[in-house]
mmCIF file of C-alpha atoms in Angstrom:
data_model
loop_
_atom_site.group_PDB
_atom_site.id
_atom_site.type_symbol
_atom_site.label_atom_id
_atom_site.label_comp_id
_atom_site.label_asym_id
_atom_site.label_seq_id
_atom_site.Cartn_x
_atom_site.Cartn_y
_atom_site.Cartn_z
ATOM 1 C CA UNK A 277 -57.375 -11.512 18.983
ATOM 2 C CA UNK A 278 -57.108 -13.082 15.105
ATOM 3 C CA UNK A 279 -60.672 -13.731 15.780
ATOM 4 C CA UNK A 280 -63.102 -11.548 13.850
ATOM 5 C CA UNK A 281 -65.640 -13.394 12.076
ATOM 6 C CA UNK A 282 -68.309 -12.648 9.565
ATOM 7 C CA UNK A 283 -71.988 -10.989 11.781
ATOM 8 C CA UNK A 284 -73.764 -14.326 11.192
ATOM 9 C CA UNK A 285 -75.657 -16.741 13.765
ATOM 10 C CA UNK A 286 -75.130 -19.262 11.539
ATOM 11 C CA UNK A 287 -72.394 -21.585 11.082
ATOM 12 C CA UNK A 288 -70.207 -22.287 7.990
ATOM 13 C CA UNK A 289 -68.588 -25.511 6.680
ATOM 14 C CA UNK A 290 -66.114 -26.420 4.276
ATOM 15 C CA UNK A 291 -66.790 -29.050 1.937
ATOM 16 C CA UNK A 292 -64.556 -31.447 0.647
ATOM 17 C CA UNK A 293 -64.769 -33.542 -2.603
ATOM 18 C CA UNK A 294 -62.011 -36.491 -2.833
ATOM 19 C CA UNK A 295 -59.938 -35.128 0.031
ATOM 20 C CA UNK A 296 -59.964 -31.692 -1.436
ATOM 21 C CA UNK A 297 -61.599 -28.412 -0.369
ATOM 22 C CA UNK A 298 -64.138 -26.992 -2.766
ATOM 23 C CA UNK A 299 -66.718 -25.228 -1.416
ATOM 24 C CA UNK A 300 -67.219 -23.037 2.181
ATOM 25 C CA UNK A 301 -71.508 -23.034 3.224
ATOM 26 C CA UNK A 302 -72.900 -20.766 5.253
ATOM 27 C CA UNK A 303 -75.988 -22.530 6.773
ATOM 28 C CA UNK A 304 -79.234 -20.379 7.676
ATOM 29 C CA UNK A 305 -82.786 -21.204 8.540
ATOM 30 C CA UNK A 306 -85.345 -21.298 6.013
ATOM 31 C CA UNK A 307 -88.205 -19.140 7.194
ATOM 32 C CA UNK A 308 -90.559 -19.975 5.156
ATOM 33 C CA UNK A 309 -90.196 -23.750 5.647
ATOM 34 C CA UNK A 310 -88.791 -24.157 9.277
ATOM 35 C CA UNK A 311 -88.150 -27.781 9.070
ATOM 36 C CA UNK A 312 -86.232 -27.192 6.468
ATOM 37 C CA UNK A 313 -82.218 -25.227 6.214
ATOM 38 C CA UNK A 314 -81.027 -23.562 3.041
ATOM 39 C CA UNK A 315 -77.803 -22.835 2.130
ATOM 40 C CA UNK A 316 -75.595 -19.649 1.307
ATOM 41 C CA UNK A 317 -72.405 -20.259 -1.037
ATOM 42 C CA UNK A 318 -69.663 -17.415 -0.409
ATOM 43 C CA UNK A 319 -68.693 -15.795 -3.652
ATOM 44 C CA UNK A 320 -65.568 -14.852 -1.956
ATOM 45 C CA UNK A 321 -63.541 -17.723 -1.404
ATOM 46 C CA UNK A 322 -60.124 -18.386 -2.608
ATOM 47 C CA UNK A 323 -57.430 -21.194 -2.063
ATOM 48 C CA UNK A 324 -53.916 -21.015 -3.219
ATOM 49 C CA UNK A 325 -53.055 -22.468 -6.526
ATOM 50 C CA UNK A 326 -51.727 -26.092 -6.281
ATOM 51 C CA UNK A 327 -47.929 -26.431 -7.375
ATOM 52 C CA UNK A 328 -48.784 -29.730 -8.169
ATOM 53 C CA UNK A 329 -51.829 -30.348 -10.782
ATOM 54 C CA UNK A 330 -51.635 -34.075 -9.096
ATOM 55 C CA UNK A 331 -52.763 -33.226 -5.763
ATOM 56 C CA UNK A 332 -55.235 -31.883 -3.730
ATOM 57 C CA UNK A 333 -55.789 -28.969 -1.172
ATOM 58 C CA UNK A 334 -56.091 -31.505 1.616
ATOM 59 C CA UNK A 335 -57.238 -29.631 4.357
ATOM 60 C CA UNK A 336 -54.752 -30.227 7.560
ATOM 61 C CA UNK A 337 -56.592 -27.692 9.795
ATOM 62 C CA UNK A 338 -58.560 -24.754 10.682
ATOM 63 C CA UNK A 339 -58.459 -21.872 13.528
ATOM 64 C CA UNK A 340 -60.262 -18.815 13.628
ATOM 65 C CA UNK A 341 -60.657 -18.203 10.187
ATOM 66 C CA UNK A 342 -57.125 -19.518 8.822
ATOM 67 C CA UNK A 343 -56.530 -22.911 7.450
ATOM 68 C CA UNK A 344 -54.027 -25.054 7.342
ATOM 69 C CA UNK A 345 -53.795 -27.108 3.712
ATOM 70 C CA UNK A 346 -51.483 -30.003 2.417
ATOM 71 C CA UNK A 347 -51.159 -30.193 -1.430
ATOM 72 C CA UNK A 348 -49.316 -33.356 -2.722
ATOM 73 C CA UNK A 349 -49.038 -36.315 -0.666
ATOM 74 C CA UNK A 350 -47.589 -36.163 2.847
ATOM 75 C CA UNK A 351 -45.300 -39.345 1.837
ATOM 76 C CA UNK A 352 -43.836 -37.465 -0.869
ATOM 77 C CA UNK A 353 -40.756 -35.412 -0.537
ATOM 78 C CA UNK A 354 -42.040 -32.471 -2.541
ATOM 79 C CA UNK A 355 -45.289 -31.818 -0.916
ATOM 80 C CA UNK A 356 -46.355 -28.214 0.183
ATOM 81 C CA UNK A 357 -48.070 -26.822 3.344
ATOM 82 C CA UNK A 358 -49.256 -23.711 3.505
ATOM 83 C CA UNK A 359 -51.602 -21.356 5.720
ATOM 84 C CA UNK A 360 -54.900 -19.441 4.123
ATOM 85 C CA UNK A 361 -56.877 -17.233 4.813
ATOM 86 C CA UNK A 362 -59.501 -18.359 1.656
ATOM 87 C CA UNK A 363 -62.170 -15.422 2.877
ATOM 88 C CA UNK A 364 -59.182 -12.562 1.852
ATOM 89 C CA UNK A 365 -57.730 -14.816 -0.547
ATOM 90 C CA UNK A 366 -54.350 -14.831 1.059
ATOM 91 C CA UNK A 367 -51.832 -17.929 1.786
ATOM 92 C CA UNK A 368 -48.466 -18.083 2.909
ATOM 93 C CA UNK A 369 -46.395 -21.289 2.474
ATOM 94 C CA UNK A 370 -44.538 -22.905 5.174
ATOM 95 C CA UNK A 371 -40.747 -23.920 4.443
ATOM 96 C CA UNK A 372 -40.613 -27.447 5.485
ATOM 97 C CA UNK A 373 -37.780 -28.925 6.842
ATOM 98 C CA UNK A 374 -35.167 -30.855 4.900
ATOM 99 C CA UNK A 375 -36.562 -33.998 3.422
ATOM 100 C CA UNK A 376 -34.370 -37.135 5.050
ATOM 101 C CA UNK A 377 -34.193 -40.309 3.129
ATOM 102 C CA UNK A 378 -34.901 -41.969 6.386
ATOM 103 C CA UNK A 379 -38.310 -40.654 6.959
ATOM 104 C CA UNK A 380 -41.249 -43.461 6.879
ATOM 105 C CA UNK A 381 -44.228 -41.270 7.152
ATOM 106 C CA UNK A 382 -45.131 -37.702 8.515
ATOM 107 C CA UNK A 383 -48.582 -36.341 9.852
ATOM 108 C CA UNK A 384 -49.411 -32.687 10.373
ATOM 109 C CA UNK A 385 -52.033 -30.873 12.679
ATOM 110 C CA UNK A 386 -52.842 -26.672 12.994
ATOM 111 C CA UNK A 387 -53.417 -25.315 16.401
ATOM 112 C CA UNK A 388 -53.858 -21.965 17.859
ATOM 113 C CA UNK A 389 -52.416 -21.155 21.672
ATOM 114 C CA UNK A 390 -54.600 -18.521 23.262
ATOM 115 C CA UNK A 391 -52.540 -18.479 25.884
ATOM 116 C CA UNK A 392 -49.523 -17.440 23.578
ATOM 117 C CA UNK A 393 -51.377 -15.744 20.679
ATOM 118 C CA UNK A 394 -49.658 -18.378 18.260
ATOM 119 C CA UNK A 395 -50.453 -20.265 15.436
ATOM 120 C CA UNK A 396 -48.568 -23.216 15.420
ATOM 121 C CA UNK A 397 -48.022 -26.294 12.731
ATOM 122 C CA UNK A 398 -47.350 -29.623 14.065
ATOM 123 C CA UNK A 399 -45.243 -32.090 12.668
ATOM 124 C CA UNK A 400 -45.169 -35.960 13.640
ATOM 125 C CA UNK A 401 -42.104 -37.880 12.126
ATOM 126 C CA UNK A 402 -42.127 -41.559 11.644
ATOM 127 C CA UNK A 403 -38.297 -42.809 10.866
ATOM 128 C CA UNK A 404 -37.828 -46.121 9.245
ATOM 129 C CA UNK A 405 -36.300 -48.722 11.507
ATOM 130 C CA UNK A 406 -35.400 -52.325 11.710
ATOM 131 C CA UNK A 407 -38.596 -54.018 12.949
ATOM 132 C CA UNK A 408 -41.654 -51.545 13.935
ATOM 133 C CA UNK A 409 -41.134 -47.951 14.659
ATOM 134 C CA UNK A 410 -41.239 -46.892 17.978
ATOM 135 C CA UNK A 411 -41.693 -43.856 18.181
ATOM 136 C CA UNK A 412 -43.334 -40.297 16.313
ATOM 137 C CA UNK A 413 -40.875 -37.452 16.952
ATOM 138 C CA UNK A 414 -42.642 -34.277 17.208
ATOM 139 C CA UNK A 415 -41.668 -30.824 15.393
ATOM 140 C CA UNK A 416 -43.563 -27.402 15.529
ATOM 141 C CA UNK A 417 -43.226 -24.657 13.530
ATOM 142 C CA UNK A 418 -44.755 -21.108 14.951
ATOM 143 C CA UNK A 419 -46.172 -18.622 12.745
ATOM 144 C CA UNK A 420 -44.510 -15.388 12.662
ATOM 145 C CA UNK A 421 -41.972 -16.517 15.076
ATOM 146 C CA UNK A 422 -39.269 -17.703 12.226
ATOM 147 C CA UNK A 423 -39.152 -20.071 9.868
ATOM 148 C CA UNK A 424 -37.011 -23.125 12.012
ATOM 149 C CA UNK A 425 -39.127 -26.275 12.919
ATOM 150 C CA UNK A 426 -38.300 -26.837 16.713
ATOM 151 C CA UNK A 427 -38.049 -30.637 18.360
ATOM 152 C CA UNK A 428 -40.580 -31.199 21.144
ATOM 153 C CA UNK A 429 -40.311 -34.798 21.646
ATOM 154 C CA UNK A 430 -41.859 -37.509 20.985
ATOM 155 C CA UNK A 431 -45.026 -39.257 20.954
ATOM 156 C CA UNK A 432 -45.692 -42.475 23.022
ATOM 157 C CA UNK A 433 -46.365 -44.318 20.277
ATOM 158 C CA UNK A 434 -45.740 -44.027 16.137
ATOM 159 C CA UNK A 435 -48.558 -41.753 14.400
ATOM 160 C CA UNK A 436 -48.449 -43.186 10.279
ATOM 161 C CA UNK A 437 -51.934 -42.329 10.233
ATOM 162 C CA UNK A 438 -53.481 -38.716 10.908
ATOM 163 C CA UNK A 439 -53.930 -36.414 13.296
ATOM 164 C CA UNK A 440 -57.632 -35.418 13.841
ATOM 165 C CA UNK A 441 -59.150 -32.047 13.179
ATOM 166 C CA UNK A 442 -60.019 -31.792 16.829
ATOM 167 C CA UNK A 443 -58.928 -28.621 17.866
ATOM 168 C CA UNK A 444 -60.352 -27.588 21.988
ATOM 169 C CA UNK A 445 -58.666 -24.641 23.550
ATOM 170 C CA UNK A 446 -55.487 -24.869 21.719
ATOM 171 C CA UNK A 447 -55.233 -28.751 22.134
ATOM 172 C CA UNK A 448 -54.919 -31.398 19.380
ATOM 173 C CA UNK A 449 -55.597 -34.619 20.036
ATOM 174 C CA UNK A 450 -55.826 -37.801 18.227
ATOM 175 C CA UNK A 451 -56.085 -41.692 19.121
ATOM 176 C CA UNK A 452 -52.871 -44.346 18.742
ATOM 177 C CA UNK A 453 -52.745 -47.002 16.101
ATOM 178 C CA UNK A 454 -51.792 -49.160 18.845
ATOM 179 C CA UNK A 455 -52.653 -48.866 21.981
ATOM 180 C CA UNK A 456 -56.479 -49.261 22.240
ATOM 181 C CA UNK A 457 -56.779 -47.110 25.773
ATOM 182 C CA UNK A 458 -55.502 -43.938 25.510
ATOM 183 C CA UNK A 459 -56.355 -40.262 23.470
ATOM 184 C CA UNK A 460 -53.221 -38.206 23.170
ATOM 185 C CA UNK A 461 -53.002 -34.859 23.126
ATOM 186 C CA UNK A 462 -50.721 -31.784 22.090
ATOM 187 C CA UNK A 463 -50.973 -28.463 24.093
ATOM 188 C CA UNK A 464 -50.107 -25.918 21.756
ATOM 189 C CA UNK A 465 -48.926 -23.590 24.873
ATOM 190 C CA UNK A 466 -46.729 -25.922 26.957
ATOM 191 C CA UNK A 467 -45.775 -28.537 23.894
ATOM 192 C CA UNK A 468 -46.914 -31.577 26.163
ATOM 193 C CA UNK A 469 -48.022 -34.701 25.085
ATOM 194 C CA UNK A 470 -50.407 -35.977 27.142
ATOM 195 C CA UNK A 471 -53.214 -39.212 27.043
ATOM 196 C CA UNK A 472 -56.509 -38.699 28.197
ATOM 197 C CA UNK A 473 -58.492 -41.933 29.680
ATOM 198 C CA UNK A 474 -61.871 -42.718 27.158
ATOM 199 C CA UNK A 475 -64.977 -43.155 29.075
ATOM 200 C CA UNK A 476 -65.041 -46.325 31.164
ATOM 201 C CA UNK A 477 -67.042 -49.624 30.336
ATOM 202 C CA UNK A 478 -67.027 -49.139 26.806
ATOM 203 C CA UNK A 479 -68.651 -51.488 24.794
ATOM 204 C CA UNK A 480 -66.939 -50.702 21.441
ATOM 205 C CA UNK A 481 -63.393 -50.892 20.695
ATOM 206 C CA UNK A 482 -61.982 -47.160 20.939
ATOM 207 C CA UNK A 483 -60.701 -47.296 17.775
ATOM 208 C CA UNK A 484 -64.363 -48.233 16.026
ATOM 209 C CA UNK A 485 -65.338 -44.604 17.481
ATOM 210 C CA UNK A 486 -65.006 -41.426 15.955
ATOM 211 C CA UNK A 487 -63.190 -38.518 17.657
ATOM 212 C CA UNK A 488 -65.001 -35.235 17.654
ATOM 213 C CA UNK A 489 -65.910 -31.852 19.018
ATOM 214 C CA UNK A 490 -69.093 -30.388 20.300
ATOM 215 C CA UNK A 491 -69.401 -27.136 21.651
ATOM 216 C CA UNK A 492 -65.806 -27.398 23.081
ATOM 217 C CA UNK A 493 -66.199 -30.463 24.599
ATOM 218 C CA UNK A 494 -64.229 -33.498 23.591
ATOM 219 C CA UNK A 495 -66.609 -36.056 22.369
ATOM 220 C CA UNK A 496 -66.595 -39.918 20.763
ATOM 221 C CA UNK A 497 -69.339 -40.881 18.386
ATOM 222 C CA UNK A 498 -70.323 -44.687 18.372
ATOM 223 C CA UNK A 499 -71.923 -45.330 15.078
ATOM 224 C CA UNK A 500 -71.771 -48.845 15.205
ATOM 225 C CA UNK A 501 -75.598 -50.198 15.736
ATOM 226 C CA UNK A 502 -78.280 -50.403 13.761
ATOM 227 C CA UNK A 503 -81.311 -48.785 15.896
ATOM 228 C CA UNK A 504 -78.964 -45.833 17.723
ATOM 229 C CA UNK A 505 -75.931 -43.740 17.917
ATOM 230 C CA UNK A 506 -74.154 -42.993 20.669
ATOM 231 C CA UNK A 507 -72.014 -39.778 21.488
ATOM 232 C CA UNK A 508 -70.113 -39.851 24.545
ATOM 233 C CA UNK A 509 -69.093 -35.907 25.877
ATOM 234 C CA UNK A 510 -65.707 -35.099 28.099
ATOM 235 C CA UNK A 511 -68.034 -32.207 30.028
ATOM 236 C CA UNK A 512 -65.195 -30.804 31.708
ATOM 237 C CA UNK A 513 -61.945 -31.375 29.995
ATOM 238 C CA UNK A 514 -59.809 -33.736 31.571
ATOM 239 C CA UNK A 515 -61.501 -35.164 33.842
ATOM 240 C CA UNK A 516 -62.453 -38.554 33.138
ATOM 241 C CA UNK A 517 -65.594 -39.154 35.231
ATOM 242 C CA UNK A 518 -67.578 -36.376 33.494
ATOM 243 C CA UNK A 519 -68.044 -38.594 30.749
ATOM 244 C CA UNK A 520 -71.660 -38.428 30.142
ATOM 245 C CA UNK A 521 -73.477 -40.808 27.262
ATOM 246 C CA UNK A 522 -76.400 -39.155 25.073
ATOM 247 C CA UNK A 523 -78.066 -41.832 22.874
ATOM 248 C CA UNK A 524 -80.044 -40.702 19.807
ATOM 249 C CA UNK A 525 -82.646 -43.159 18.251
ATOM 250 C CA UNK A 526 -82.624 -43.848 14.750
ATOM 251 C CA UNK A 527 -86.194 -44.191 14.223
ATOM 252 C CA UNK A 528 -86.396 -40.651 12.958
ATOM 253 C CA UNK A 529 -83.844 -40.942 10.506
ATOM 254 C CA UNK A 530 -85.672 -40.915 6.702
ATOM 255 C CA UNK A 531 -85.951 -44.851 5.845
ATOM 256 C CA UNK A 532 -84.031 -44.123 2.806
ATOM 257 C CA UNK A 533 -80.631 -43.483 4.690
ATOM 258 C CA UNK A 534 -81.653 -44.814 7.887
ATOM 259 C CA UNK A 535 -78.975 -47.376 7.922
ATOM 260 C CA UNK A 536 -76.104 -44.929 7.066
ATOM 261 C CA UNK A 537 -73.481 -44.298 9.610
ATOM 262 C CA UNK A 538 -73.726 -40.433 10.349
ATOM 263 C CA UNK A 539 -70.438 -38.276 12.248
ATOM 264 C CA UNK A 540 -71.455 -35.204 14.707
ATOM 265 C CA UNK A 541 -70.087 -32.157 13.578
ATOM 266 C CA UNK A 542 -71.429 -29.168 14.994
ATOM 267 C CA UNK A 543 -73.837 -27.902 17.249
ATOM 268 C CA UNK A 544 -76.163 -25.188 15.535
ATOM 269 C CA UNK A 545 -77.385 -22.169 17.313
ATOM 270 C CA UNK A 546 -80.807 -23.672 18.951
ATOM 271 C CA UNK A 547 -78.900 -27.179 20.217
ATOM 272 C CA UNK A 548 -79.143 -29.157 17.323
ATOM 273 C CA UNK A 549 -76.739 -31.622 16.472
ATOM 274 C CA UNK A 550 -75.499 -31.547 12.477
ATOM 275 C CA UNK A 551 -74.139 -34.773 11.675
ATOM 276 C CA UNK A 552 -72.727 -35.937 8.164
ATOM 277 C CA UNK A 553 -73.432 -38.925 6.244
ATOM 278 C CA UNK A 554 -70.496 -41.109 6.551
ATOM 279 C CA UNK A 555 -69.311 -41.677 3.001
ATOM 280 C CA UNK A 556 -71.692 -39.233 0.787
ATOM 281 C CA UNK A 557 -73.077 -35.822 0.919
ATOM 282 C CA UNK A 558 -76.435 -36.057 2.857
ATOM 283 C CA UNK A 559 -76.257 -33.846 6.037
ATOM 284 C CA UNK A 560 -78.946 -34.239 8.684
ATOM 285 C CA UNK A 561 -79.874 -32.536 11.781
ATOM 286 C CA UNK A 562 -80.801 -33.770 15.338
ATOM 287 C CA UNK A 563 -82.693 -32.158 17.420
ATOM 288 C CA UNK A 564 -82.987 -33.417 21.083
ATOM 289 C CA UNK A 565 -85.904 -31.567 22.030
ATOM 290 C CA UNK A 566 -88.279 -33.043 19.416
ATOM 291 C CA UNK A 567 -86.177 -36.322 19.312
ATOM 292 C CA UNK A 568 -86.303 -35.546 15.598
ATOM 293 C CA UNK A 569 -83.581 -35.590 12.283
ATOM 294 C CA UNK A 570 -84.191 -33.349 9.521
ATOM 295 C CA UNK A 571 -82.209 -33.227 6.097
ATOM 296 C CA UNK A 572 -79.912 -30.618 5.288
ATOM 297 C CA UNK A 573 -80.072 -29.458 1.722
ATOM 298 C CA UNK A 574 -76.531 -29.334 0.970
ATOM 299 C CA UNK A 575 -75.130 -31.266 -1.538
ATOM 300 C CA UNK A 576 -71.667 -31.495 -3.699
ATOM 301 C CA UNK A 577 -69.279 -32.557 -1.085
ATOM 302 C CA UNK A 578 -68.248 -36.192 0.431
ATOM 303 C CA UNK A 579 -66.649 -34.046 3.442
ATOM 304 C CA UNK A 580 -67.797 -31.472 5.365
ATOM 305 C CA UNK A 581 -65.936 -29.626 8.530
ATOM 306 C CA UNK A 582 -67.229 -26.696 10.928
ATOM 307 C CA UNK A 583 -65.317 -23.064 10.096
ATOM 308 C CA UNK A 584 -65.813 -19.906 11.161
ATOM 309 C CA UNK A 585 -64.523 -17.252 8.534
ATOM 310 C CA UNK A 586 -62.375 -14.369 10.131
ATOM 311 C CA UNK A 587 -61.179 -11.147 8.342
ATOM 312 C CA UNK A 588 -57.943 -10.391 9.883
ATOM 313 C CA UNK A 589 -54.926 -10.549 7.132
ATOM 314 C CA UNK A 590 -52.773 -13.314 7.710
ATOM 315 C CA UNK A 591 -49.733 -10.310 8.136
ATOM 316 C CA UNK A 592 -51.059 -9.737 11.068
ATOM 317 C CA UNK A 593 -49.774 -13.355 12.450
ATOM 318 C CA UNK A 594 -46.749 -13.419 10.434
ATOM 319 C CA UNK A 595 -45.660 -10.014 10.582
ATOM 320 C CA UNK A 596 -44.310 -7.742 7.770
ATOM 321 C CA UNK A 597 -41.083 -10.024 7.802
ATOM 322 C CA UNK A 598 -42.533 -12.714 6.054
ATOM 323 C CA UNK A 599 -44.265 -12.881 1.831
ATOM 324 C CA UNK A 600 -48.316 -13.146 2.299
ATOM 325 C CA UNK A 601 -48.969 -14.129 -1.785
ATOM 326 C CA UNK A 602 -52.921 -13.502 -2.781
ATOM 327 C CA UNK A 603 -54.821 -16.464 -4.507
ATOM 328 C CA UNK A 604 -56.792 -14.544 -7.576
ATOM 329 C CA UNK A 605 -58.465 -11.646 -7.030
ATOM 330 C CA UNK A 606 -56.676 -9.816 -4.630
ATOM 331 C CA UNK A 607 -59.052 -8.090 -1.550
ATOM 332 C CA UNK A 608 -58.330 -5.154 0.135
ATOM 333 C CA UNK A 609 -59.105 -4.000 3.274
ATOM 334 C CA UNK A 610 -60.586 -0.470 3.837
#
């Protein structure tokens, strides 16, 4: 359900310039020149217009078409979250909960509960304190449901950074500021927090890694050497001895960004690995078979994130209760 996405069997990706979403790619193979993708820009994409002319459409989340965008600064008491579908041009804005002077910092995340059929937004609250904080209390608000933010608890340790975009079966997760051993996680269905062990004997600090996904699998990316990189995959999900290592070789990378630090972020139809260039808008692709990267010809972004467009009208989460507004030109469905 809330899954119906465009008769492609190629993926899409939202770029980002400065923090802000710009663009949504559709990737497909270039016949003519099979080493070689092109790229596809959707003429029908459209983001809610910023209240503030200061701040960007930072983008929080995305499931199954909808996103999940911050515009202002999340330290601000006047910023603005709302939920989009950009492919129908339709966004609804979430009623945040009443600013308290005593707030620190806040971090929000975007999940969807199969299990449930919910969207849900998640909230971590930082409260100032005498000495360090202790603690990130945790808030959700579900789409549709009404428009309170509910206490869940709290997290074992104070979030004032973000959460990440990694989004596997309805489960955030992210990695503490403090304690180098653990990932947390949120289950969207049972509002848990839980910590998942990272692969044993690691070499690099956890923290040095990058937290990703990978064809539903919970992975770590180890960027940190010269000659290789190193992605580390949670095969099945939680279950800490099915971490398995794949090392790629630089030695196919083009000399000219060879020594770039590159972050996994999909996995295209045949196997291959699309990985951005950390810092600048050079994609490349890995393929394990031929042991072999190939550039990616798109260009105009300095982030880039995996999403798969959906037509189903945000009313049908929220119901008929709550004000869907329509970012310029309004599409309708026949």
């Amino acid at each position: 359900m809330y899954h119906l996405k465009r008769s492609s069997d190629f993926p899409s990706i939202l770029l980002s310039i400065n923090d802000s979403v710009r663009l949504l790619v559709e990737l497909k193979a270039d016949d003519s020149h099979p080493v070689h993708r092109a790229i596809v820009l959707s003429p029908m994409f459209h983001l809610p217009s910023p209240k503030f002319s200061w701040g960007n459409m930072t983008l929080i989340g995305s499931c199954n078409g909808f996103l999940c965008l911050l515009n202002g600064r999340r330290y601000d008491v006047d910023h603005r979250i709302y939920i989009s579908n950009p492919i129908l041009g339709e966004y609804f804005e979430v009623k945040l909960p009443e600013w308290d002077k005593r707030i620190r910092c806040v971090s929000y995340a975007f999940c969807f509960s199969k299990a449930s059929g919910q969207f849900k937004v998640l909230r971590s609250v930082v409260r100032k304190s005498v000495g360090s904080p202790k603690v990130s209390e945790l808030e959700v608000f579900t789409l549709g449901a009404n428009e309170k933010w509910k206490n869940v608890g709290k997290a074992p340790e104070p979030l004032c950074g973000l959460f990440s975009k990694v989004n596997i079966n309805g489960v955030i997760h992210w990695m503490g500021c403090k304690n180098n051993d653990n990932i947390y996680s949120f289950n969207s269905f049972t509002e848990e927090v839980q910590s998942l062990s990272p692969p044993r004997g690691l070499q690099t600090p956890l923290l040095s890694l990058m937290l990703g996904e990978l064809g539903n699998c919970l992975c770590l990316s180890d960027d940190n050497h010269n000659q290789y990189i190193d992605i580390l995959w949670m095969k099945e999900y939680g279950i800490a001895e099915s971490w398995t290592k794949q090392r790629i070789l630089k030695d196919s990378i083009q000399a000219d960004i060879r020594g770039d630090k590159f972050i996994p972020i999909l996995l295209w139809k045949d196997g291959e690995i699309l990985m951005q260039r950390d810092h600048g808008t050079q994609l490349v692709s890995y393929n394990p078979k031929e042991n072999k990267f190939t550039k990616v010809k798109v260009y105009g972004g300095t982030g880039a994130t995996s999403y798969t467009p959906s037509f189903y009208s945000l009313k049908t989460v929220i119901g008929e209760c709550f004000q869907v507004s329509y970012a310029f030109p309004k599409i309708e469905l026949i």
